[in-house]
Each structure stands twice: as structure tokens, then as C-alpha cells.
CSV table of C-alpha atoms in Angstrom, one decimal:
chain,number,residue,atom,x,y,z
A,103,MET,CA,18.8,-163.7,64.7
A,104,GLU,CA,17.1,-167.1,64.4
A,105,SER,CA,16.7,-168.1,68.1
A,106,GLU,CA,14.8,-166.2,70.7
A,107,TYR,CA,16.5,-164.1,73.4
A,108,ARG,CA,16.0,-164.9,77.1
A,109,GLU,CA,14.2,-162.3,79.1
A,110,GLU,CA,17.3,-161.5,81.2
A,111,ASP,CA,19.1,-160.6,77.9
A,112,PHE,CA,16.4,-158.1,76.8
A,113,LEU,CA,17.7,-154.6,76.0
A,114,GLN,CA,15.6,-151.4,76.5
A,115,LEU,CA,13.6,-150.6,73.4
A,116,ALA,CA,14.0,-146.8,74.0
A,117,GLY,CA,17.8,-147.3,73.8
A,118,LEU,CA,17.5,-147.8,70.0
A,119,GLN,CA,17.0,-144.0,69.7
A,120,HIS,CA,20.2,-143.4,71.6
A,121,PHE,CA,22.0,-145.9,69.6
A,122,THR,CA,20.9,-144.5,66.3
A,123,PHE,CA,21.9,-141.0,67.4
A,124,CYS,CA,25.3,-142.1,68.8
A,125,ARG,CA,26.6,-145.5,69.7
A,126,ARG,CA,28.9,-144.1,72.3
A,127,GLN,CA,26.0,-142.2,74.0
A,128,TRP,CA,24.0,-145.4,74.1
A,129,ALA,CA,26.9,-147.4,75.6
A,130,LEU,CA,27.5,-144.7,78.3
A,131,ILE,CA,23.8,-144.9,79.3
A,132,HIS,CA,23.0,-148.5,78.9
A,133,ILE,CA,26.4,-150.2,79.6
A,134,GLU,CA,28.2,-147.9,81.9
A,135,GLN,CA,25.0,-146.6,83.5
A,136,GLN,CA,25.9,-143.0,83.3
A,137,TRP,CA,23.4,-140.2,82.7
A,138,GLU,CA,23.2,-136.4,83.0
A,139,GLU,CA,20.0,-134.3,82.8
A,140,ASN,CA,19.9,-131.1,80.9
A,141,VAL,CA,17.0,-128.8,80.0
A,142,LEU,CA,16.0,-130.8,76.9
A,143,THR,CA,16.0,-134.2,78.7
A,144,VAL,CA,13.9,-132.8,81.6
A,145,LYS,CA,11.4,-131.2,79.2
A,146,GLY,CA,11.2,-134.5,77.3
A,147,SER,CA,10.5,-136.5,80.5
A,148,LEU,CA,7.8,-134.1,81.6
A,149,PHE,CA,6.2,-134.3,78.1
A,150,HIS,CA,6.0,-138.1,78.3
A,151,GLU,CA,4.6,-137.9,81.8
A,152,ARG,CA,1.7,-135.8,80.4
A,153,VAL,CA,1.1,-138.4,77.7
A,154,HIS,CA,0.7,-141.3,80.1
A,155,ASP,CA,1.0,-142.0,83.8
A,156,GLY,CA,1.2,-145.7,84.1
A,157,TYR,CA,-0.9,-148.0,82.0
A,158,SER,CA,-4.5,-146.9,81.1
A,159,ARG,CA,-7.1,-147.7,78.4
A,160,GLU,CA,-10.2,-146.0,77.1
A,161,LYS,CA,-12.7,-146.6,74.4
A,162,ARG,CA,-14.4,-144.0,72.3
A,163,LYS,CA,-16.7,-145.1,69.4
A,164,ASN,CA,-14.5,-147.4,67.2
A,165,VAL,CA,-11.1,-146.6,68.8
A,166,ILE,CA,-9.6,-148.1,71.9
A,167,THR,CA,-6.6,-146.0,73.1
A,168,SER,CA,-4.0,-147.7,75.3
A,169,ARG,CA,-1.4,-145.5,77.1
A,170,GLY,CA,1.8,-146.8,78.6
A,171,MET,CA,1.5,-150.3,77.1
A,172,PRO,CA,4.4,-152.6,78.0
A,173,VAL,CA,5.7,-154.4,74.9
A,174,HIS,CA,8.5,-156.9,74.1
A,175,SER,CA,9.9,-159.0,71.3
A,176,ARG,CA,11.6,-162.3,72.1
A,177,ALA,CA,12.9,-162.5,68.5
A,178,LEU,CA,14.7,-159.2,68.8
A,179,GLY,CA,15.5,-159.3,72.5
A,180,ILE,CA,13.9,-155.9,73.5
A,181,SER,CA,11.3,-154.6,75.9
A,182,GLY,CA,9.8,-151.2,76.6
A,183,THR,CA,6.7,-149.1,76.7
A,184,CYS,CA,4.6,-147.6,73.9
A,185,ASP,CA,3.4,-144.1,74.6
A,186,VAL,CA,0.1,-144.8,72.8
A,187,VAL,CA,-1.4,-147.7,70.9
A,188,GLU,CA,-4.6,-147.0,69.0
A,189,PHE,CA,-6.8,-150.0,68.2
A,190,VAL,CA,-9.0,-148.9,65.4
A,191,ARG,CA,-12.0,-151.0,64.4
A,192,ALA,CA,-11.7,-152.3,60.8
A,193,GLU,CA,-12.8,-155.3,58.8
A,194,GLU,CA,-9.3,-156.2,57.8
A,195,GLY,CA,-8.1,-156.2,61.4
A,196,ILE,CA,-7.6,-158.9,64.1
A,197,PHE,CA,-9.9,-160.1,66.9
A,198,LEU,CA,-9.2,-158.8,70.5
A,199,PRO,CA,-10.3,-160.6,73.7
A,200,ARG,CA,-13.6,-159.4,75.0
A,201,GLN,CA,-14.1,-157.0,72.1
A,202,GLU,CA,-16.6,-157.1,69.2
A,203,GLY,CA,-15.4,-156.8,65.7
A,204,ARG,CA,-11.8,-156.6,64.3
A,205,TYR,CA,-9.1,-154.0,65.0
A,206,ILE,CA,-5.9,-152.8,63.4
A,207,LEU,CA,-3.1,-151.5,65.6
A,208,TYR,CA,-1.6,-148.1,65.3
A,209,PRO,CA,1.3,-147.1,67.6
A,210,VAL,CA,1.9,-143.4,68.3
A,211,GLU,CA,5.2,-142.3,69.8
A,212,TYR,CA,5.3,-138.9,71.4
A,213,LYS,CA,8.4,-136.6,71.0
A,214,ARG,CA,9.0,-133.3,72.7
A,215,GLY,CA,10.5,-131.4,69.8
A,216,LYS,CA,9.9,-131.4,66.0
A,217,ALA,CA,10.4,-133.8,63.2
A,218,LYS,CA,14.0,-134.8,62.5
A,219,ILE,CA,15.8,-135.5,59.2
A,220,THR,CA,17.7,-138.4,60.8
A,221,ASP,CA,16.1,-141.7,61.6
A,222,GLU,CA,16.5,-142.2,65.3
A,223,ASP,CA,12.7,-141.6,66.1
A,224,ARG,CA,11.6,-143.8,63.2
A,225,MET,CA,13.9,-146.6,64.3
A,226,GLN,CA,12.4,-146.5,67.8
A,227,LEU,CA,8.9,-146.6,66.3
A,228,THR,CA,9.8,-149.5,64.0
A,229,ALA,CA,11.0,-151.5,67.0
A,230,GLN,CA,7.6,-150.8,68.7
A,231,VAL,CA,5.9,-152.2,65.5
A,232,PHE,CA,8.0,-155.3,65.7
A,233,CYS,CA,7.0,-155.9,69.3
A,234,LEU,CA,3.3,-155.4,68.6
A,235,GLU,CA,3.3,-157.6,65.5
A,236,GLU,CA,4.9,-160.4,67.5
A,237,MET,CA,2.6,-160.0,70.5
A,238,PHE,CA,-0.6,-159.7,68.5
A,239,LEU,CA,0.3,-161.9,65.5
A,240,THR,CA,-0.5,-159.2,63.0
A,241,GLU,CA,1.1,-156.8,60.5
A,242,ILE,CA,1.4,-153.1,61.0
A,243,PRO,CA,2.2,-151.2,57.8
A,244,GLN,CA,2.0,-147.7,59.2
A,245,ALA,CA,2.7,-145.9,62.6
A,246,CYS,CA,2.9,-142.4,63.8
A,247,LEU,CA,5.2,-139.9,65.5
A,248,PHE,CA,3.6,-136.9,67.3
A,249,TYR,CA,5.9,-133.9,67.9
A,250,GLY,CA,5.0,-131.6,70.8
A,251,GLU,CA,6.6,-128.5,69.3
A,252,THR,CA,4.6,-128.6,66.1
A,253,ARG,CA,1.5,-130.4,67.6
A,254,ARG,CA,1.3,-132.5,64.5
A,255,ARG,CA,1.5,-136.2,63.6
A,256,GLU,CA,4.1,-137.5,61.2
A,257,TYR,CA,2.8,-140.7,59.5
A,258,VAL,CA,5.5,-143.3,59.0
A,259,GLU,CA,5.3,-146.1,56.5
A,260,ILE,CA,7.1,-149.1,58.1
A,261,THR,CA,9.0,-150.1,55.0
A,262,ASP,CA,11.3,-153.1,54.4
A,263,ALA,CA,14.2,-150.7,54.5
A,264,LEU,CA,13.3,-149.4,58.0
A,265,ARG,CA,12.7,-153.0,59.2
A,266,ASP,CA,16.1,-154.2,57.8
A,267,GLU,CA,17.9,-151.3,59.4
A,268,CYS,CA,16.2,-151.7,62.7
A,269,ARG,CA,17.1,-155.4,62.9
A,270,LYS,CA,20.7,-154.6,61.9
A,271,LEU,CA,21.0,-152.0,64.7
A,272,LEU,CA,19.5,-154.2,67.3
A,273,GLU,CA,21.8,-157.0,66.5
A,274,GLU,CA,24.8,-154.7,66.8
A,275,MET,CA,23.4,-153.4,70.2
A,276,HIS,CA,23.3,-156.9,71.5
A,277,GLN,CA,26.8,-157.6,70.4
A,278,LEU,CA,28.2,-154.5,72.0
A,279,TYR,CA,26.2,-155.1,75.2
A,280,ALA,CA,27.5,-158.7,75.5
A,281,ARG,CA,31.1,-157.5,75.1
A,282,GLY,CA,30.5,-154.6,77.5
A,283,TYR,CA,32.2,-152.4,75.0
A,284,THR,CA,31.9,-148.6,74.8
A,285,PRO,CA,32.8,-147.2,71.3
A,286,ARG,CA,35.5,-144.6,71.1
A,287,VAL,CA,34.8,-140.9,70.7
A,288,LYS,CA,33.9,-139.8,67.2
A,289,LYS,CA,33.4,-136.0,67.6
A,290,THR,CA,30.7,-134.6,65.3
A,291,LYS,CA,28.3,-131.7,65.3
A,292,LYS,CA,25.9,-133.8,67.3
A,293,CYS,CA,28.2,-133.7,70.3
A,294,GLU,CA,27.1,-130.0,70.9
A,295,ALA,CA,23.5,-131.1,71.5
A,296,CYS,CA,24.3,-134.2,73.6
A,297,SER,CA,23.3,-134.2,77.2
A,298,LEU,CA,26.3,-136.5,78.0
A,299,ARG,CA,28.9,-134.1,76.6
A,300,GLU,CA,30.6,-133.6,79.9
A,301,ILE,CA,30.5,-137.3,80.7
A,302,CYS,CA,31.5,-138.5,77.3
A,303,LEU,CA,34.7,-136.4,77.3
A,304,PRO,CA,35.0,-135.9,73.5
A,305,LYS,CA,38.7,-135.1,73.9
A,306,LEU,CA,39.4,-138.5,75.3
A,307,GLU,CA,41.2,-140.4,72.5
A,308,SER,CA,42.3,-143.6,74.3
A,309,GLY,CA,40.4,-146.8,74.2
A,310,LYS,CA,39.6,-146.6,77.9
A,311,ASN,CA,36.0,-146.2,79.0
A,312,VAL,CA,35.0,-143.2,81.1
A,313,ALA,CA,35.1,-145.1,84.4
A,314,GLN,CA,38.7,-146.2,83.7
A,315,TYR,CA,39.7,-142.7,82.7
A,316,ILE,CA,38.4,-141.0,85.8
A,317,SER,CA,39.8,-143.8,88.1
A,318,GLY,CA,43.2,-143.3,86.6
A,319,HIS,CA,43.2,-139.6,87.3
A,320,LEU,CA,42.1,-140.1,90.9
A,321,GLU,CA,44.8,-142.7,91.9
A,322,CYS,CA,47.4,-141.5,94.3
A,323,GLY,CA,51.0,-142.0,93.3
């Protein structure tokens, strides 16, 4: 992706987690604008509300903590919000407006449950790193996931492999979004935990999207 995206073509950064989990789930939410709450999604929303309520910033000793910071990347065509970004004073860091000394950036993404074997949370965190690096003209080698169930931080090295995979997924997201294409059902064990199970219609095998499927069954002969 050599050229920059226009702002009207930005995709939601948080959608990368949906996309990594299931491309069809992402398309149902972000292309077809369909959503269904369940206990897990409600708990997740409440957990994030406790982390931040709008944008705020506080400073304690050598750490500035920013909550609910809006971020974007024109190079990748995404925008969203970081739960927490910690600016830690360090000699190898960058200068910040109206602040003494230099600071390194450390994004912290909050998740309701516990650490996952799969990469959807790490992909979302890597996308946040890309945004912050572009906005602050810096490099961020490490970031963090905080899980509410275990109350522990998971430190994530932002490796070249994570960066390459993140770019690849975002490019695919833009291609599908531009086509308005919802991938077909590929039923897996993940379907049982999906909040969109009743909307997705895993038994639907045709190439129609959900809106077309429902419309066809409501037409009068």
C-alpha cells in the first residue's frame, strides 16, 4: 500500500480483531451493518467503559497516561481509539509538546477475558502501534494487553512477523470492503462462541448475503 488512504475510506481499527477471528463476522458487522448483543459482548462493552469514558489524561511522576486517545493511520487507512497509551519518560524517547524531557509510547489494550492462543488481540494491538508510530514519528517495539479475567498484563513484542501479517490483513479488509463482499460460511468450532451465530446462518450455503437470503424468504408469491 504505497499511497495514502482518504479519510472517508478509513476502516475501523477495532474491526481488525473481528476480521482475524472470522472474515464473515467482520463483513456482517462492518459491511452489512448487522450486530447482536450477547452476555459476552455486553460484559466487554461495560469493561471498556470502566477503562475510559471519553478522552482523558493524567500525569504521575514520570508517566503520562492517556485514556480513550483517538488514533489513525493514513498509510493503512484505519482509525479508532486506544484504551490507554502510557508515555513513559526515557532518554531514548521523543519530545512531546509542552512536556520536559523525552518519552517512549506504550499502548495498553484492555480485554474482558483472558489471554488467547490466537492472534486477534495482538493484531488489533499491532494496528494501534502502527497508528501511534505514524502520528508521533517514533518506533514502538513493545505494547501490552491487559486481561480483566486474570488481571494481568501480557507483554507483546511487535515483531516483523506481526507487522507483516497486520498489513496483509488490513489490505484484504480494504479489498473486501471496496467490493462490498461478505465471505461465505465456513463453519468451525469458533461459530459456537460467536455473538452473530443467529444472524450469520451457518447453514446458509449459497453465495447470497444475509440481507438477500432474508428478503427472498419474505417475498410473497
